[in-house]
mmCIF file of C-alpha atoms and ligand atoms in Angstrom:
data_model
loop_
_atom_site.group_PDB
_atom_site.id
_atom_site.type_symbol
_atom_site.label_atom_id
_atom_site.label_comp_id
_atom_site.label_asym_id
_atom_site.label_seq_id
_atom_site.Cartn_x
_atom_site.Cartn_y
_atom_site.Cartn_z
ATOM 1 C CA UNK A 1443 0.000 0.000 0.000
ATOM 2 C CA UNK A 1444 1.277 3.241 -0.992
ATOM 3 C CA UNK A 1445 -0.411 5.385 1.515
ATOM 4 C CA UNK A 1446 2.245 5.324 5.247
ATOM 5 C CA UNK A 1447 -0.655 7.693 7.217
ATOM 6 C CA UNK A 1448 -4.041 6.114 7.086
ATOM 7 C CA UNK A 1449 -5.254 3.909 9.399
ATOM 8 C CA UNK A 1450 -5.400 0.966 7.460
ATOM 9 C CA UNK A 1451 -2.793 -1.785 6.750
ATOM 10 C CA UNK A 1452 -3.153 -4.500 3.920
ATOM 11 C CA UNK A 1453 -2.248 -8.668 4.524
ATOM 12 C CA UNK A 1454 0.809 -8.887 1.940
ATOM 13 C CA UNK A 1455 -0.325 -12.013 0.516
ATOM 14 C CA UNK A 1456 -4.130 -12.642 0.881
ATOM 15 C CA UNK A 1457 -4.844 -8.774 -0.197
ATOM 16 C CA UNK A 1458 -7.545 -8.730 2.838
ATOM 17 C CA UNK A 1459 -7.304 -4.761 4.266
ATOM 18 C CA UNK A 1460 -8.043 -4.179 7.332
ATOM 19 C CA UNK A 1461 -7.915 -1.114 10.081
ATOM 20 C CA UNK A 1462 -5.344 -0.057 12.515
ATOM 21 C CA UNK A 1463 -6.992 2.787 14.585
ATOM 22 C CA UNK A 1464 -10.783 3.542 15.634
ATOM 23 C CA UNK A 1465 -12.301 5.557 12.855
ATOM 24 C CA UNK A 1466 -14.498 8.917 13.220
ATOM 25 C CA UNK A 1467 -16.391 9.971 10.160
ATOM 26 C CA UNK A 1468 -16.539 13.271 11.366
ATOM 27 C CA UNK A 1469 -12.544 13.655 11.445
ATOM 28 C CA UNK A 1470 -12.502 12.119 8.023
ATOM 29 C CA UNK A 1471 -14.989 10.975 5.986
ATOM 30 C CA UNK A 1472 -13.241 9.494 2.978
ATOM 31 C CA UNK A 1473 -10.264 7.724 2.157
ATOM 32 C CA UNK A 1474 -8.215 6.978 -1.363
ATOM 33 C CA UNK A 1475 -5.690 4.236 -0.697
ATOM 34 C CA UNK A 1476 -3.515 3.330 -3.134
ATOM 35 C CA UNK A 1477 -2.646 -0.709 -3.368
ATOM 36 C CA UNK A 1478 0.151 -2.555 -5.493
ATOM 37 C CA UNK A 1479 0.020 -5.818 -6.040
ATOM 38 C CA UNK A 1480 3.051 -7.538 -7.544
ATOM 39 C CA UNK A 1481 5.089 -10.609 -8.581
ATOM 40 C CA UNK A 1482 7.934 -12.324 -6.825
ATOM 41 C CA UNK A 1483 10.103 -12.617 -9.794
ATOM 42 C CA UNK A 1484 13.891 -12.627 -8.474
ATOM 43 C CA UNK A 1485 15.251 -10.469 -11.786
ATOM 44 C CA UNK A 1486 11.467 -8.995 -13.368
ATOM 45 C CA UNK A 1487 8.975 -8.379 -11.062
ATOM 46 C CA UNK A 1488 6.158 -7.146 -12.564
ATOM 47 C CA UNK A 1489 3.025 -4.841 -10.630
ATOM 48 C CA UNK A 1490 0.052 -2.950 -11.257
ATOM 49 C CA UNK A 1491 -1.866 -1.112 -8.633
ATOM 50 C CA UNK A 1492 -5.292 -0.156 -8.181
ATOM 51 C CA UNK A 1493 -7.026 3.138 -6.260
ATOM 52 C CA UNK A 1494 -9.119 1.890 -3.493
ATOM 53 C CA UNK A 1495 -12.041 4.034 -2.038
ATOM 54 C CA UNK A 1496 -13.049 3.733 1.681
ATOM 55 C CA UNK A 1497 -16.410 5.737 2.386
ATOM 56 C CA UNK A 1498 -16.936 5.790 6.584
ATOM 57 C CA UNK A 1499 -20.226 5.374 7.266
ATOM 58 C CA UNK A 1500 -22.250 7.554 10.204
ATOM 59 C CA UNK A 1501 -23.290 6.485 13.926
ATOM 60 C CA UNK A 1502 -25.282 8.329 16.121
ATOM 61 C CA UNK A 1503 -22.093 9.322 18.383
ATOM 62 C CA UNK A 1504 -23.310 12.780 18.839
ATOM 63 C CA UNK A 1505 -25.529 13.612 21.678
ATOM 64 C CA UNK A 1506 -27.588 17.505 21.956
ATOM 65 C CA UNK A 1507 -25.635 20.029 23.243
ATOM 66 C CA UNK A 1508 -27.057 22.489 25.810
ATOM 67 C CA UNK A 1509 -25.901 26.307 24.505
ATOM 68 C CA UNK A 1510 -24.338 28.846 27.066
ATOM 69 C CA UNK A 1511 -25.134 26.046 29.887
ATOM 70 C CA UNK A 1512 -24.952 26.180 32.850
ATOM 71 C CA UNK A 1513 -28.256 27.370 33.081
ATOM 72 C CA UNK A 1514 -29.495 28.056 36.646
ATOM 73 C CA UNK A 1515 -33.131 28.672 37.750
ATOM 74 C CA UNK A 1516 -34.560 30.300 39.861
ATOM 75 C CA UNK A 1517 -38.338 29.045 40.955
ATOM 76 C CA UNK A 1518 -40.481 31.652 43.316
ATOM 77 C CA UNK A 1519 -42.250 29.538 45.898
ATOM 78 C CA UNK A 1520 -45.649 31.092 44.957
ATOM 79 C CA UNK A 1521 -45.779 29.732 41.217
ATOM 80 C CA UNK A 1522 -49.049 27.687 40.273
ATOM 81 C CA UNK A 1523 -48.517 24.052 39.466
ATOM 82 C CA UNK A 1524 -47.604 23.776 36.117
ATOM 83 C CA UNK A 1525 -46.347 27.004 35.162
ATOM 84 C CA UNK A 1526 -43.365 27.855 32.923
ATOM 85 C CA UNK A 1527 -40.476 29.530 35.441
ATOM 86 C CA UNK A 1528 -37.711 29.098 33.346
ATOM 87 C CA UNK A 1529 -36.795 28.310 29.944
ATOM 88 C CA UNK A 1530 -33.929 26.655 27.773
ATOM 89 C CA UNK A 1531 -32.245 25.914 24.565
ATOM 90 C CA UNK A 1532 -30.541 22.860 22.976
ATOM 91 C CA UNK A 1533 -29.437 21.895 19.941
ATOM 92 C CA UNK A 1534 -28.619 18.362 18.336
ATOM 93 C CA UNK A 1535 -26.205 17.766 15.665
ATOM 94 C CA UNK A 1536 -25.474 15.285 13.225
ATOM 95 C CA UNK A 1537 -23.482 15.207 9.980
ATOM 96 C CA UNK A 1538 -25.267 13.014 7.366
ATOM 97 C CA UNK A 1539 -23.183 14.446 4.166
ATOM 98 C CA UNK A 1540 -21.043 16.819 2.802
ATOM 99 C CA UNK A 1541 -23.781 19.059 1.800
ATOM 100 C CA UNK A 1542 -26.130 21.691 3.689
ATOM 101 C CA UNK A 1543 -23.860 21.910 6.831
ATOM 102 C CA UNK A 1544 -24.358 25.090 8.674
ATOM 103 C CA UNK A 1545 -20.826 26.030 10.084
ATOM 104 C CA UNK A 1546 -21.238 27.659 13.036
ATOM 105 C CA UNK A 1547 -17.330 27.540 14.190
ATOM 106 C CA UNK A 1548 -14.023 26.507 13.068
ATOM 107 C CA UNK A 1549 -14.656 22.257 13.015
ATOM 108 C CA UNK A 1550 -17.856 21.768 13.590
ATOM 109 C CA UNK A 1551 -21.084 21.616 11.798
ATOM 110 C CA UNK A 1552 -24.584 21.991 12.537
ATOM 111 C CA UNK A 1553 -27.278 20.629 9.686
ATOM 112 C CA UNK A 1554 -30.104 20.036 12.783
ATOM 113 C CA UNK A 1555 -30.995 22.334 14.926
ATOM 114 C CA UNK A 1556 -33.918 21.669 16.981
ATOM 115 C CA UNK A 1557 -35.133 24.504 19.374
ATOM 116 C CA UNK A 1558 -36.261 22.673 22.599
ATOM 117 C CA UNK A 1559 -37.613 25.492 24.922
ATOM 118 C CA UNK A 1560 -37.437 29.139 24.878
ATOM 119 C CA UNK A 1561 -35.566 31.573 27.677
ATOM 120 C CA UNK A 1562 -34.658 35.199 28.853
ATOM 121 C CA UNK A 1563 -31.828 35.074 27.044
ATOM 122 C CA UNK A 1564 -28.584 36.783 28.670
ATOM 123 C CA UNK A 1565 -25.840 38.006 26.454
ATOM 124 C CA UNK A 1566 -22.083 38.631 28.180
ATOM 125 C CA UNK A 1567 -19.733 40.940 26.963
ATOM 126 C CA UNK A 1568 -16.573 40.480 28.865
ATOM 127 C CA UNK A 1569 -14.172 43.505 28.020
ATOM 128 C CA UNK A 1570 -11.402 42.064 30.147
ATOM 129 C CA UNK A 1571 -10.920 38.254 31.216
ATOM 130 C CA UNK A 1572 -7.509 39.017 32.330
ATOM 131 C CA UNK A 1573 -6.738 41.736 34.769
ATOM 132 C CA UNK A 1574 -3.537 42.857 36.496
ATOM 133 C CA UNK A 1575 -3.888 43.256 40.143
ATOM 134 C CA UNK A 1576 -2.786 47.007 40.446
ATOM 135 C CA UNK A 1577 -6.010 47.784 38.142
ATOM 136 C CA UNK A 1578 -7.444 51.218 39.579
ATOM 137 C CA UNK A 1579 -10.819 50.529 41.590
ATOM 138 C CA UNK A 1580 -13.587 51.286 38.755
ATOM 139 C CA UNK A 1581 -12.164 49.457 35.621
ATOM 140 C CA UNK A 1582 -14.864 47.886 33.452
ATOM 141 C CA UNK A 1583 -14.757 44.486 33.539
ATOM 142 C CA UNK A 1584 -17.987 43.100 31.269
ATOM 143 C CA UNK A 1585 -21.195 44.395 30.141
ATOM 144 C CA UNK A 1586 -24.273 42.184 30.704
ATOM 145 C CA UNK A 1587 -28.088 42.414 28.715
ATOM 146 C CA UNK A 1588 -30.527 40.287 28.491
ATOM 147 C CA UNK A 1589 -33.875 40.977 27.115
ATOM 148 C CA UNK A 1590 -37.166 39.787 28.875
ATOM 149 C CA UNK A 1591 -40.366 39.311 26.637
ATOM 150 C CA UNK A 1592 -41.903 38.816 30.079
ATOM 151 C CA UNK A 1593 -41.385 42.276 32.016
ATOM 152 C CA UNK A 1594 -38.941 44.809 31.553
ATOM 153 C CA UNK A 1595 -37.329 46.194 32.731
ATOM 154 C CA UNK A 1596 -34.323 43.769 33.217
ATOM 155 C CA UNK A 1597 -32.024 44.184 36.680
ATOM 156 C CA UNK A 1598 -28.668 42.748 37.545
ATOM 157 C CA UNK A 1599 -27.376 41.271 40.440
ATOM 158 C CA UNK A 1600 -23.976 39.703 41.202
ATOM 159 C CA UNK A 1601 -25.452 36.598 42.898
ATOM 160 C CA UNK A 1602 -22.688 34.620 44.214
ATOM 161 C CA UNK A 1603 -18.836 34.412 43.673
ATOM 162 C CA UNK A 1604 -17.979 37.971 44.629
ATOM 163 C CA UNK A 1605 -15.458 37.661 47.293
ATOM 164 C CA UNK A 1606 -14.952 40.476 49.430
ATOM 165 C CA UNK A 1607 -16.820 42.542 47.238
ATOM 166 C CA UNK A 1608 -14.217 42.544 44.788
ATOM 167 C CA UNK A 1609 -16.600 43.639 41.778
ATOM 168 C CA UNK A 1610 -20.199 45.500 41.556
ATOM 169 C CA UNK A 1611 -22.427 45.567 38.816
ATOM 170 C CA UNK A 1612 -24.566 48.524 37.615
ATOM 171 C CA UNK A 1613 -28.316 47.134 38.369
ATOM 172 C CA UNK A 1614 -29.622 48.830 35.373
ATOM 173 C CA UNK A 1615 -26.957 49.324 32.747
ATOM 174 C CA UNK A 1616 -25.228 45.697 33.458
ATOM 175 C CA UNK A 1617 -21.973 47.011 33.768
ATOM 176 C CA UNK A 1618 -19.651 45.261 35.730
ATOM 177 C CA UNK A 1619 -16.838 46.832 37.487
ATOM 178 C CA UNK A 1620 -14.048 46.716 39.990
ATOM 179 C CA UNK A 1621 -15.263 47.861 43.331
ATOM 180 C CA UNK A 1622 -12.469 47.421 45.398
ATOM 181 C CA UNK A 1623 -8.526 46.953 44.842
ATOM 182 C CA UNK A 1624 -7.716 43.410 43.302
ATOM 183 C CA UNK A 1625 -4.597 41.273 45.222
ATOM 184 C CA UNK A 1626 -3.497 38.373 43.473
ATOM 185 C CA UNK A 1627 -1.501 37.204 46.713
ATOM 186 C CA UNK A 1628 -5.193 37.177 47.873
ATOM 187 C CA UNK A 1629 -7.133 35.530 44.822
ATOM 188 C CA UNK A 1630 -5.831 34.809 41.664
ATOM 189 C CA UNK A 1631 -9.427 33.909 40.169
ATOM 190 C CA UNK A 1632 -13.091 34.779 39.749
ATOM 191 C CA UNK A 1633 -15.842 32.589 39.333
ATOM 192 C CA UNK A 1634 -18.927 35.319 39.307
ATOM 193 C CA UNK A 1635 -22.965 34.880 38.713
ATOM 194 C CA UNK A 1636 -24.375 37.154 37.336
ATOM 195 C CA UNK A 1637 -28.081 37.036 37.689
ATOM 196 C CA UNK A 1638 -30.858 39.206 35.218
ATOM 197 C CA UNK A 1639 -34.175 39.577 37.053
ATOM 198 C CA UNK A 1640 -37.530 40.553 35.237
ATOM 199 C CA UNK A 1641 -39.881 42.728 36.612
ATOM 200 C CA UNK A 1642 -42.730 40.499 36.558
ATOM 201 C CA UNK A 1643 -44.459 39.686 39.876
ATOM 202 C CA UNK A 1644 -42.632 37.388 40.881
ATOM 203 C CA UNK A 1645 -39.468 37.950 39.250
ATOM 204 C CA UNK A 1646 -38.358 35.547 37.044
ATOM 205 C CA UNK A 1647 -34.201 35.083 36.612
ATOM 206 C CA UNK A 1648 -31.426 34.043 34.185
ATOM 207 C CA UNK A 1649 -28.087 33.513 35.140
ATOM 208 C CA UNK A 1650 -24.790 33.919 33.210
ATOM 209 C CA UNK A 1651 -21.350 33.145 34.436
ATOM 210 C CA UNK A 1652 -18.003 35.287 34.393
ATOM 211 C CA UNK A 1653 -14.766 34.171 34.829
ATOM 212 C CA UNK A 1654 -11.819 36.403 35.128
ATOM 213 C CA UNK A 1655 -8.074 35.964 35.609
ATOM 214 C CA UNK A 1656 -5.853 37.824 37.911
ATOM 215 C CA UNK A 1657 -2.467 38.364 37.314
ATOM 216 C CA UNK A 1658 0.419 39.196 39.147
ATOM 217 C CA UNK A 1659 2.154 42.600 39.848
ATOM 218 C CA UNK A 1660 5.512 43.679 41.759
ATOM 219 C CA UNK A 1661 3.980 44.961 44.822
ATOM 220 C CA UNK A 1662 5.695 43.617 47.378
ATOM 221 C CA UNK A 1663 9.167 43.543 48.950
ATOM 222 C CA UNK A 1664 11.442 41.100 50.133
ATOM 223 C CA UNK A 1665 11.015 40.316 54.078
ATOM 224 C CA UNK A 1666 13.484 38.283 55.910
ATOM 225 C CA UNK A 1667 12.284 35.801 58.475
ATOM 226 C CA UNK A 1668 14.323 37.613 61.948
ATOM 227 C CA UNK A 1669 15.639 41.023 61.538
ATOM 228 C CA UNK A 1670 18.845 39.019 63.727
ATOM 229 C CA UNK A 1671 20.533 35.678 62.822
ATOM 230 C CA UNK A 1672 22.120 34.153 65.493
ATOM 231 C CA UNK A 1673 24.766 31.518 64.246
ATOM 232 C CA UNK A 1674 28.044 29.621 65.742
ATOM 233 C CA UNK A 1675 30.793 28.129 64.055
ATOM 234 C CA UNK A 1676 33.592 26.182 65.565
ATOM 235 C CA UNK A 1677 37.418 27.863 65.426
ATOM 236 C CA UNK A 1678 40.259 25.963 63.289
ATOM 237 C CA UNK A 1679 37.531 24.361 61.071
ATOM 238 C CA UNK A 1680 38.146 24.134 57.404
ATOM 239 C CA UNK A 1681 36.173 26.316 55.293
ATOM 240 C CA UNK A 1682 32.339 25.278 56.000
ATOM 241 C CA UNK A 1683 28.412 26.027 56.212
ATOM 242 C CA UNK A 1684 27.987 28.332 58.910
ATOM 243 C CA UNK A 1685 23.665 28.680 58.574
ATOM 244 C CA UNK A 1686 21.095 29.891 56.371
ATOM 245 C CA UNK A 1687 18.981 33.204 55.944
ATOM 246 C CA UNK A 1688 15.820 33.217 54.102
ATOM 247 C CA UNK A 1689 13.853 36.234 52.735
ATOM 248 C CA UNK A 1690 10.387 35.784 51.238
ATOM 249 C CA UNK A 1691 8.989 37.718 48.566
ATOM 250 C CA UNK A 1692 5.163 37.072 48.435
ATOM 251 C CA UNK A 1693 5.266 37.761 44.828
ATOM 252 C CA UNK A 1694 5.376 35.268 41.668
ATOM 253 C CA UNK A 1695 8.377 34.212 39.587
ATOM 254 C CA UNK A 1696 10.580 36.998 38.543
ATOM 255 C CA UNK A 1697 8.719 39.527 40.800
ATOM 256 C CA UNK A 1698 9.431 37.396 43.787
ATOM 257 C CA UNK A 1699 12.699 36.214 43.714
ATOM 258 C CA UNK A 1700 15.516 37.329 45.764
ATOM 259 C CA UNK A 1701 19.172 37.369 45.983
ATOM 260 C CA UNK A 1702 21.531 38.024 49.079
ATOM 261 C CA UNK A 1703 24.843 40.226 49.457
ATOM 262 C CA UNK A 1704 26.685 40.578 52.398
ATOM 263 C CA UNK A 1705 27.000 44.612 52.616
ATOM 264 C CA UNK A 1706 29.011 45.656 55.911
ATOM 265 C CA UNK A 1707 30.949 43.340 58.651
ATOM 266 C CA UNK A 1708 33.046 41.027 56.237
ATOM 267 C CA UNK A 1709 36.096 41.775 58.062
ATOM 268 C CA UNK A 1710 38.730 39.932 55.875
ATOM 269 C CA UNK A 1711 36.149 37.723 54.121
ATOM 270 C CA UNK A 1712 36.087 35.292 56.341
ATOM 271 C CA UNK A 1713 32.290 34.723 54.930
ATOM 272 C CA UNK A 1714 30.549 34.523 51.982
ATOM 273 C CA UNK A 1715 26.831 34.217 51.097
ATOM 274 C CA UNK A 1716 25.364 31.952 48.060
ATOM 275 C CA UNK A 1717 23.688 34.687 46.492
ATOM 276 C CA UNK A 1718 20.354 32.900 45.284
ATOM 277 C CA UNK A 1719 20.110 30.693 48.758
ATOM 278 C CA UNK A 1720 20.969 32.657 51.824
ATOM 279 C CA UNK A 1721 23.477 29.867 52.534
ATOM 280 C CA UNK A 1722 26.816 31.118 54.970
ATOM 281 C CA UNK A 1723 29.846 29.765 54.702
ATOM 282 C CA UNK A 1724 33.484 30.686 55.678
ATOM 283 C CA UNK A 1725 36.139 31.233 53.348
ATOM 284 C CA UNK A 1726 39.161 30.400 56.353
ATOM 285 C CA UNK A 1727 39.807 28.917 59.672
ATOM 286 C CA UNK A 1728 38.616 31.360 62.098
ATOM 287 C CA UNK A 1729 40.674 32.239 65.408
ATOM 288 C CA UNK A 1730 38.864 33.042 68.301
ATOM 289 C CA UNK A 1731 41.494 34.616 70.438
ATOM 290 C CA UNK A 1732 41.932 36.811 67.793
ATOM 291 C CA UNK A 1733 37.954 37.534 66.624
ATOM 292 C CA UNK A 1734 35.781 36.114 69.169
ATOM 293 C CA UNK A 1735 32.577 37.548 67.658
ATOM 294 C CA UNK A 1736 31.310 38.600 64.046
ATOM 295 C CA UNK A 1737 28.449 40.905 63.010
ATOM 296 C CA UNK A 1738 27.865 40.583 59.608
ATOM 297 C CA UNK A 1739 24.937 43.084 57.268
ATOM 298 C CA UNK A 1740 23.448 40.995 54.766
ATOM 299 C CA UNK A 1741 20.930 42.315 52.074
ATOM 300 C CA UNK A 1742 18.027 40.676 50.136
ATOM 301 C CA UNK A 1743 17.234 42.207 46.705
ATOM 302 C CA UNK A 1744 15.213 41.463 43.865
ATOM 303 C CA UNK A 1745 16.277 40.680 41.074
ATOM 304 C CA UNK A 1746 13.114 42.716 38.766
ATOM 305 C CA UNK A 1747 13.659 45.885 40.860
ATOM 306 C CA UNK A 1748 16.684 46.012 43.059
ATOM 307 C CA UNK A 1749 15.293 49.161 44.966
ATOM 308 C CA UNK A 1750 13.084 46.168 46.765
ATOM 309 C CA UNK A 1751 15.353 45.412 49.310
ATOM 310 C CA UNK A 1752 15.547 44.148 53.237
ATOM 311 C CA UNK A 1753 18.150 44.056 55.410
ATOM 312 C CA UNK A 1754 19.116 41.578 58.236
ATOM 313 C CA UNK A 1755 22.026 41.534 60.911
ATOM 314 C CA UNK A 1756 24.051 37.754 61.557
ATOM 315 C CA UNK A 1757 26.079 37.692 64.618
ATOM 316 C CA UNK A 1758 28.206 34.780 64.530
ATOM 317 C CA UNK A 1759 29.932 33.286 67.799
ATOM 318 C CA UNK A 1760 33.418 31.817 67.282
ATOM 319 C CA UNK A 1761 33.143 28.704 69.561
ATOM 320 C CA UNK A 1762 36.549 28.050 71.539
ATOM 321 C CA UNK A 1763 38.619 25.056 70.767
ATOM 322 C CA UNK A 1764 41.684 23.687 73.148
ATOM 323 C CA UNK A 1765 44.264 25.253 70.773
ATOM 324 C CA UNK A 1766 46.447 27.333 73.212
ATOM 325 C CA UNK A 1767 49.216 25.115 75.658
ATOM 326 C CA UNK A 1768 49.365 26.379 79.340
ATOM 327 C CA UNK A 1769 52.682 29.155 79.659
ATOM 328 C CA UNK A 1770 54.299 30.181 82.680
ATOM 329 C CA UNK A 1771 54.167 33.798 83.102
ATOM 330 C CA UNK A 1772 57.589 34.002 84.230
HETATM 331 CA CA1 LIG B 737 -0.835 42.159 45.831
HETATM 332 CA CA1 LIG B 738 1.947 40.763 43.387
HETATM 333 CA CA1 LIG B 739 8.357 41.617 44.718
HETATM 334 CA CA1 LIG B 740 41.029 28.561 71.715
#
């Protein structure tokens, strides 16, 4: 066969073809294959080939689709048995040919559409599904209509999902907004319902969902754990971890990391600091009859904005070893 990426292989000497994968005819619907059949001669083989056509045929794998679900009701405890409190709207799609689709977007096609129910329909338009935390208090966020054949006028309500009253929406215009300052440290997502009332006695209600992204903004500092290290490291040791310092930036990725410098106290740089861990280390033996005590500055910077900065003070203790043999004084 002269086709390597279809899902069919051939049996070299019986000719039977057979498949390799599970087929879907709404993938593809057709295939050409291409087979050759031909001799063993050792010195002349001879072939011919022939153009095979494999039509798929249809199943029923499609089931209705509910549009803009999820659809959420709301039922006033006064309604009569058997009256209508909330309407809704599927569709059901099959492809039976090539011809009289209705495309309705990119890959798939409609050719029946079967209107189950009818609703107050709600229509969302989200001008921002992204928004950076240091957004000023009063950026629009979405505009939300929906037209009632019922009662109008129509009234909106941010029904659940609003934490700390993060957003408000305009009752009448359907304008949502941000009502108070965003933190992504705090929340990094919204999940808002939105709900569109009628005026009808009782009110009957549609509900639309929003959700919206927070991202991240440099607006915090570095912060080390102590503003004083204390730390103690043996005399006459070879050069060796002394203890860590840790600052924490409560921002994300670039924002939020750190790296440390020691700035004042290095007398003779007897330490040094990994610069993206906070780990201490001398560089020498110390002597503690000569430098019994060290107070070292160290600084934690960021690495986006270096004018983000903390400061912390280690005071290391030289701990006393035997090293000094008894004199007489005279
Ligand atoms: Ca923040
Ligand atoms: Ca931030
Ligand atoms: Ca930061
Ligand atoms: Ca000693």
């Amino acid at each position: 066969m002269e086709n390597p990426d279809v899902p069919f292989a051939i049996e070299e000497t019986s000719g039977e073809l057979f498949t390799t994968e599970v087929l879907d005819r709404e993938t593809v619907a057709i295939y050409r294959l291409t087979v050759i059949g031909s001799d063993k001669h050792p010195t002349q083989p001879l072939s011919s080939s022939v153009i095979v056509t494999v039509l798929i045929g249809d199943i029923n794998d499609h089931w209705p689709q509910f549009m803009n679900s999820p659809y959420v009701a709301y039922v006033p405890t006064e309604m009569a048995p058997g009256e209508r409190f909330y309407t809704c709207l599927a569709v059901i799609y099959y492809i039976l040919g090539n011809t009289d689709l209705i495309r309705l977007r990119e890959g798939l096609y409609f050719d029946h559409v079967f209107h189950v129910c009818y609703f107050m329909q709600m229509n969302v338009d989200v001008l921002r599904y992204s928004l950076s935390e240091d957004e000023p208090v009063g950026t629009s966020v979405a505009v939300v209509s929906a037209v009632s054949t019922r009662a109008e006028p129509v009234s909106f309500y941010l029904a659940s999902g609003n934490f700390e009253d993060t957003f408000h929406v305009e009752q009448l215009s359907g304008v949502l907004t941000v009502e108070n300052p965003l933190d992504y440290e705090n929340k990094k997502e919204f999940t808002l319902l939105i709900e569109a009332r009628d005026s009808g006695s009782p009110p009957f209600s549609s509900f639309a969902e929003i959700h919206i992204n927070i991202s991240d903004a440099n607006d915090n500092f570095p912060q080390f754990t102590q503003a004083e290290y204390q730390c103690e490291v043996f005399e006459n040791s070879p050069p060796s971890w002394v203890c860590d310092v840790l600052a924490i930036d409560a921002d994300s990725d670039i924002y939020g990391t750190v790296q440390y410098n020691i700035i004042e106290g290095n007398t003779d740089h007897f330490f040094t600091i990994d610069p993206d861990n906070g780990l201490l280390s001398t560089t020498a033996s110390l002597d503690r009859e000569n430098i019994p005590e060290f107070k070292l500055i160290v600084e934690a910077a960021e690495l986006d904005n270096p004018l983000h900065i903390d400061r912390a003070t280690i005071i290391i203790c030289v701990l006393d070893r035997n090293d000094n043999a008894p004199r007489f004084s005279q």
